[in-house]
Each structure stands twice: as C-alpha cells, then as structure tokens.
Tab-separated table of C-alpha atoms in Angstrom:
chain	number	residue	atom	x	y	z
A	5	UNK	CA	-23.619	26.704	-28.440
A	6	UNK	CA	-24.046	30.418	-29.008
A	7	UNK	CA	-27.472	31.933	-28.785
A	8	UNK	CA	-29.982	34.103	-27.013
A	9	UNK	CA	-31.903	33.013	-23.955
A	10	UNK	CA	-34.999	34.578	-22.506
A	11	UNK	CA	-36.648	33.739	-19.240
A	12	UNK	CA	-39.187	32.898	-18.185
A	13	UNK	CA	-41.078	31.443	-21.161
A	14	UNK	CA	-44.458	32.170	-19.559
A	15	UNK	CA	-45.122	34.899	-17.022
A	16	UNK	CA	-48.263	35.919	-15.205
A	17	UNK	CA	-48.599	39.236	-13.494
A	18	UNK	CA	-51.272	41.018	-11.545
A	19	UNK	CA	-52.318	44.484	-12.616
A	20	UNK	CA	-50.261	47.176	-10.951
A	21	UNK	CA	-47.112	45.089	-10.644
A	22	UNK	CA	-43.824	45.681	-12.398
A	23	UNK	CA	-42.131	42.666	-13.969
A	24	UNK	CA	-38.677	42.166	-15.498
A	25	UNK	CA	-38.003	39.951	-18.504
A	26	UNK	CA	-34.533	38.549	-18.880
A	27	UNK	CA	-32.488	38.453	-22.107
A	28	UNK	CA	-28.943	37.092	-22.336
A	29	UNK	CA	-26.762	36.492	-25.391
A	30	UNK	CA	-23.367	34.853	-25.801
A	31	UNK	CA	-22.913	35.760	-29.465
A	32	UNK	CA	-20.680	38.741	-28.657
A	33	UNK	CA	-23.173	40.992	-30.427
A	34	UNK	CA	-23.057	44.734	-29.854
A	35	UNK	CA	-26.700	45.497	-30.671
A	36	UNK	CA	-29.716	44.192	-28.778
A	37	UNK	CA	-33.437	44.795	-29.242
A	38	UNK	CA	-36.767	44.264	-27.549
A	39	UNK	CA	-39.908	43.695	-29.595
A	40	UNK	CA	-43.520	43.147	-28.769
A	41	UNK	CA	-45.664	40.855	-30.935
A	42	UNK	CA	-49.464	40.967	-30.871
A	43	UNK	CA	-51.817	38.808	-32.955
A	44	UNK	CA	-52.309	40.167	-36.471
A	45	UNK	CA	-49.603	42.796	-36.105
A	46	UNK	CA	-45.976	43.063	-37.073
A	47	UNK	CA	-43.193	43.148	-34.526
A	48	UNK	CA	-43.003	46.526	-32.820
A	49	UNK	CA	-39.751	47.865	-31.434
A	50	UNK	CA	-39.763	48.813	-27.753
A	51	UNK	CA	-36.109	49.658	-27.080
A	52	UNK	CA	-32.752	48.964	-28.651
A	53	UNK	CA	-29.148	49.275	-27.560
A	54	UNK	CA	-26.100	49.589	-29.786
A	55	UNK	CA	-23.493	49.569	-27.047
A	56	UNK	CA	-23.125	49.003	-23.330
A	57	UNK	CA	-24.595	51.759	-21.129
A	58	UNK	CA	-26.534	53.242	-24.025
A	59	UNK	CA	-30.042	52.554	-25.308
A	60	UNK	CA	-32.694	54.251	-27.413
A	61	UNK	CA	-36.476	54.290	-27.386
A	62	UNK	CA	-38.286	52.477	-30.136
A	63	UNK	CA	-41.800	53.076	-31.407
A	64	UNK	CA	-43.655	51.951	-28.281
A	65	UNK	CA	-41.349	52.651	-25.316
A	66	UNK	CA	-44.001	54.109	-23.007
A	67	UNK	CA	-44.517	51.956	-19.934
A	68	UNK	CA	-41.256	50.056	-20.436
A	69	UNK	CA	-37.692	50.498	-19.212
A	70	UNK	CA	-34.382	48.785	-19.995
A	71	UNK	CA	-30.760	48.700	-18.901
A	72	UNK	CA	-27.535	47.634	-20.623
A	73	UNK	CA	-24.911	47.287	-17.932
A	74	UNK	CA	-23.235	44.328	-19.616
A	75	UNK	CA	-22.774	43.478	-23.272
A	76	UNK	CA	-24.461	40.104	-22.768
A	77	UNK	CA	-27.570	41.280	-20.955
A	78	UNK	CA	-30.504	43.534	-21.877
A	79	UNK	CA	-33.376	43.122	-19.374
A	80	UNK	CA	-36.773	44.695	-20.020
A	81	UNK	CA	-39.047	45.925	-17.230
A	82	UNK	CA	-42.736	46.165	-17.939
A	83	UNK	CA	-44.083	48.750	-15.543
A	84	UNK	CA	-47.582	49.281	-14.221
A	85	UNK	CA	-47.789	52.293	-16.542
A	86	UNK	CA	-48.031	49.999	-19.582
A	87	UNK	CA	-51.746	49.939	-20.406
A	88	UNK	CA	-51.920	46.682	-22.360
A	89	UNK	CA	-48.929	44.570	-21.350
A	90	UNK	CA	-50.303	41.152	-22.311
A	91	UNK	CA	-48.237	40.120	-25.350
A	92	UNK	CA	-45.419	37.971	-26.662
A	93	UNK	CA	-42.061	39.656	-26.027
A	94	UNK	CA	-39.059	38.901	-28.206
A	95	UNK	CA	-35.455	39.845	-27.574
A	96	UNK	CA	-33.007	39.956	-30.475
A	97	UNK	CA	-29.374	40.758	-31.120
A	98	UNK	CA	-27.165	41.537	-34.104
A	99	UNK	CA	-23.467	42.089	-34.630
A	100	UNK	CA	-24.165	45.779	-34.970
A	101	UNK	CA	-27.009	47.945	-36.132
A	102	UNK	CA	-25.649	48.012	-39.673
A	103	UNK	CA	-28.362	47.368	-42.200
A	104	UNK	CA	-27.042	44.064	-43.508
A	105	UNK	CA	-26.786	42.408	-40.125
A	106	UNK	CA	-29.497	39.850	-39.521
A	107	UNK	CA	-31.105	39.785	-36.133
A	108	UNK	CA	-31.072	36.626	-34.041
A	109	UNK	CA	-34.051	36.097	-31.792
A	110	UNK	CA	-34.541	34.506	-28.409
A	111	UNK	CA	-37.418	32.055	-27.800
A	112	UNK	CA	-39.668	34.767	-26.383
A	113	UNK	CA	-41.596	35.389	-23.171
A	114	UNK	CA	-45.374	35.293	-23.158
A	115	UNK	CA	-46.638	37.759	-20.558
A	116	UNK	CA	-50.212	37.609	-19.319
A	117	UNK	CA	-51.658	40.231	-17.013
A	118	UNK	CA	-54.437	38.915	-14.825
B	20	UNK	CA	-46.658	56.624	-42.859
B	21	UNK	CA	-44.634	53.476	-43.207
B	22	UNK	CA	-46.457	50.366	-44.306
B	23	UNK	CA	-45.717	46.783	-45.220
B	24	UNK	CA	-48.447	44.595	-46.698
B	25	UNK	CA	-48.526	40.823	-46.837
B	26	UNK	CA	-51.440	38.427	-47.275
B	27	UNK	CA	-52.742	37.267	-43.912
B	28	UNK	CA	-52.975	33.589	-44.760
B	29	UNK	CA	-52.211	31.233	-47.641
B	30	UNK	CA	-52.811	27.526	-48.185
B	31	UNK	CA	-50.737	25.213	-50.369
B	32	UNK	CA	-50.251	21.505	-50.988
B	33	UNK	CA	-47.269	19.436	-49.951
B	34	UNK	CA	-44.782	19.173	-52.828
B	35	UNK	CA	-46.117	22.263	-54.599
B	36	UNK	CA	-44.730	25.785	-55.014
B	37	UNK	CA	-46.021	28.892	-53.247
B	38	UNK	CA	-45.201	32.580	-53.641
B	39	UNK	CA	-45.691	34.983	-50.730
B	40	UNK	CA	-45.797	38.629	-51.737
B	41	UNK	CA	-44.739	41.696	-49.779
B	42	UNK	CA	-45.247	45.319	-50.783
B	43	UNK	CA	-43.765	48.182	-48.843
B	44	UNK	CA	-43.932	51.948	-48.504
B	45	UNK	CA	-41.196	53.221	-46.226
B	46	UNK	CA	-39.143	56.347	-45.692
B	47	UNK	CA	-36.054	55.185	-47.483
B	48	UNK	CA	-34.897	51.668	-48.172
B	49	UNK	CA	-31.802	49.875	-46.944
B	50	UNK	CA	-32.674	46.258	-47.482
B	51	UNK	CA	-35.449	43.702	-47.048
B	52	UNK	CA	-35.462	40.621	-44.845
B	53	UNK	CA	-37.583	37.502	-44.813
B	54	UNK	CA	-37.967	35.520	-41.581
B	55	UNK	CA	-39.784	32.286	-40.772
B	56	UNK	CA	-41.673	31.931	-37.496
B	57	UNK	CA	-43.262	28.722	-36.276
B	58	UNK	CA	-46.170	29.175	-33.886
B	59	UNK	CA	-45.020	30.246	-30.424
B	60	UNK	CA	-41.371	30.308	-31.448
B	61	UNK	CA	-38.755	32.882	-32.388
B	62	UNK	CA	-38.389	34.184	-35.943
B	63	UNK	CA	-35.432	32.757	-37.850
B	64	UNK	CA	-33.622	34.458	-40.721
B	65	UNK	CA	-34.311	33.252	-44.265
B	66	UNK	CA	-32.973	35.872	-46.669
B	67	UNK	CA	-31.772	39.414	-47.224
B	68	UNK	CA	-32.163	41.447	-50.436
B	69	UNK	CA	-30.739	44.890	-51.042
B	70	UNK	CA	-30.335	44.836	-54.844
B	71	UNK	CA	-32.973	44.077	-57.439
B	72	UNK	CA	-33.228	40.497	-58.535
B	73	UNK	CA	-33.581	36.962	-57.309
B	74	UNK	CA	-31.583	35.372	-54.487
B	75	UNK	CA	-31.781	31.596	-54.385
B	76	UNK	CA	-31.030	29.505	-51.325
B	77	UNK	CA	-32.002	25.861	-51.643
B	78	UNK	CA	-35.784	25.462	-51.762
B	79	UNK	CA	-36.298	29.113	-50.880
B	80	UNK	CA	-35.799	32.116	-53.170
B	81	UNK	CA	-36.437	35.800	-52.575
B	82	UNK	CA	-37.007	38.485	-55.185
B	83	UNK	CA	-36.810	42.259	-54.892
B	84	UNK	CA	-37.914	45.158	-57.093
B	85	UNK	CA	-37.021	48.444	-55.426
B	86	UNK	CA	-38.746	50.570	-58.060
B	87	UNK	CA	-42.030	48.753	-57.399
B	88	UNK	CA	-41.605	48.457	-53.629
B	89	UNK	CA	-42.185	44.746	-54.002
B	90	UNK	CA	-40.685	41.477	-52.898
B	91	UNK	CA	-41.724	37.863	-52.890
B	92	UNK	CA	-40.586	34.706	-51.167
B	93	UNK	CA	-40.819	31.568	-53.278
B	94	UNK	CA	-40.953	28.190	-51.578
B	95	UNK	CA	-40.497	25.075	-53.715
B	96	UNK	CA	-41.136	21.401	-52.988
B	97	UNK	CA	-43.228	22.302	-49.987
B	98	UNK	CA	-42.906	20.152	-46.895
B	99	UNK	CA	-45.234	19.938	-43.904
B	100	UNK	CA	-42.544	21.567	-41.747
B	101	UNK	CA	-42.848	24.710	-43.907
B	102	UNK	CA	-46.150	25.434	-42.180
B	103	UNK	CA	-45.299	28.671	-40.388
B	104	UNK	CA	-45.675	32.429	-40.584
B	105	UNK	CA	-43.389	34.300	-42.960
B	106	UNK	CA	-42.423	37.810	-41.959
B	107	UNK	CA	-41.275	40.523	-44.340
B	108	UNK	CA	-39.217	43.385	-42.848
B	109	UNK	CA	-37.701	46.490	-44.437
B	110	UNK	CA	-34.826	48.608	-43.129
B	111	UNK	CA	-35.737	52.278	-43.497
B	112	UNK	CA	-33.549	55.371	-43.849
B	113	UNK	CA	-33.014	55.463	-40.073
B	114	UNK	CA	-31.747	51.859	-40.147
B	115	UNK	CA	-34.827	50.709	-38.285
B	116	UNK	CA	-36.539	47.461	-39.216
B	117	UNK	CA	-40.209	47.877	-40.124
B	118	UNK	CA	-42.093	44.582	-39.887
B	119	UNK	CA	-45.088	43.279	-41.780
B	120	UNK	CA	-47.787	41.396	-39.874
B	121	UNK	CA	-46.689	38.125	-41.445
B	122	UNK	CA	-48.297	35.550	-43.723
B	123	UNK	CA	-49.492	32.323	-42.152
B	124	UNK	CA	-48.778	29.475	-44.551
B	125	UNK	CA	-50.808	26.285	-44.154
B	126	UNK	CA	-49.519	23.176	-45.921
B	127	UNK	CA	-52.008	20.400	-46.664
B	128	UNK	CA	-51.038	16.815	-47.477
C-alpha cells in the first residue's frame, strides 16, 4: 500500500536537545511538506520541498532544519533554538506543488518538550 | 494579512444535515480545499473547488463563491463517524496553502 509514514508517533525531548522527526513516502510524489499544528490554530508551514536537494522555508522555519537527499524522505530536525517546540507535527506530500494537487498526510508525530 | 475564518465548534444530530462555513481573505486565489481530521489523526482530503458552484460527492458537498470569498461544506445524513474537525484551506497567489483553524463537529445520537 502506498502512503506516508512518520516516526515516532510520540516523542519526548529535554530542553536544549535537538530531535529529528522522520517522514517517508512511497507515493512517488515530488513535493513534500512539514506542518506544525497547535490547538485552536490552523496548520502552519515549516518547510517544503519540490524536488530532491532543494527546499524552501515556510512561514515558521526558525528553529527547524530539513534535508531532501532522497525523493522518498524528508526528515525534520527540531533544534534547541525553537522556543516552543511542543506541538503536533504533520508531514505531507503531493504529486507536485501545482494548485490542484491534494496533499496526503502522514499520521503525525506529537512532540513534547519536558 | 491573510485570513481564513471558520466556526470553532458545531453540534448536530445523527441523520441530520449540517453546513460548515468558511470565509477567506487571501492574496490571490487558486482553489479551496476541505479536509477532515479525526482527533489525533492526519487530515484526509474531502473536496477541491476552484470554480464557483456546488461540487457533490456522496453525502458531502462543497460550495464556492469567489466573489464573496466564501465556501461551505454540506454534510447530509450525518453519522457518528462524521464527528471530526473540518479544515478549510485556500491556495494563494504564491501557490501556498493557507489553513483555517478548523471546525470541530460533534454529532449527537
């Protein structure tokens, strides 16, 4: 079955530590995205990538970093510079970034900073 | 600034009909999406509108009026499994998706 996987589902981190969230897709999609979801707010775009070895900052990229070395993979690192990292993180992909392409989402990773 | 407004929460009865509204103010418009999200899960695609009018898909329909910056999602014959949040998202002139905060729909027996 084709889809998007994210791991882990729950993650706990101590303040000051970097942590990497995994996102893998086998849909052969060119575009991939990372969103953050907080209670009472819409999804906010962190980073997106339209092609391998290229990515762009979204609205809230500060304190985060990404890589796109393979088409299937788009890991997100939450660094210690991110002031409020506790949130639900969603990875998504689409065939391309064309406007009519729906985005498919992974199950999400809930990050809690202790 | 860019803004999408949806009611925070709505309650409806099983078997009834409910309409969830979405109004938007964005820099440009290249289409509007509706997604369903059950608690703690990933959003799943429901519909896409780019032209004015009504798109029907089974029990769910979505309407768009570009001149009014307005859309609604209509859910018929409500079932308990329809209890979820419904997210409205608009693609702006930079092809970026702007998301509303979502409407939590509670279905009562």
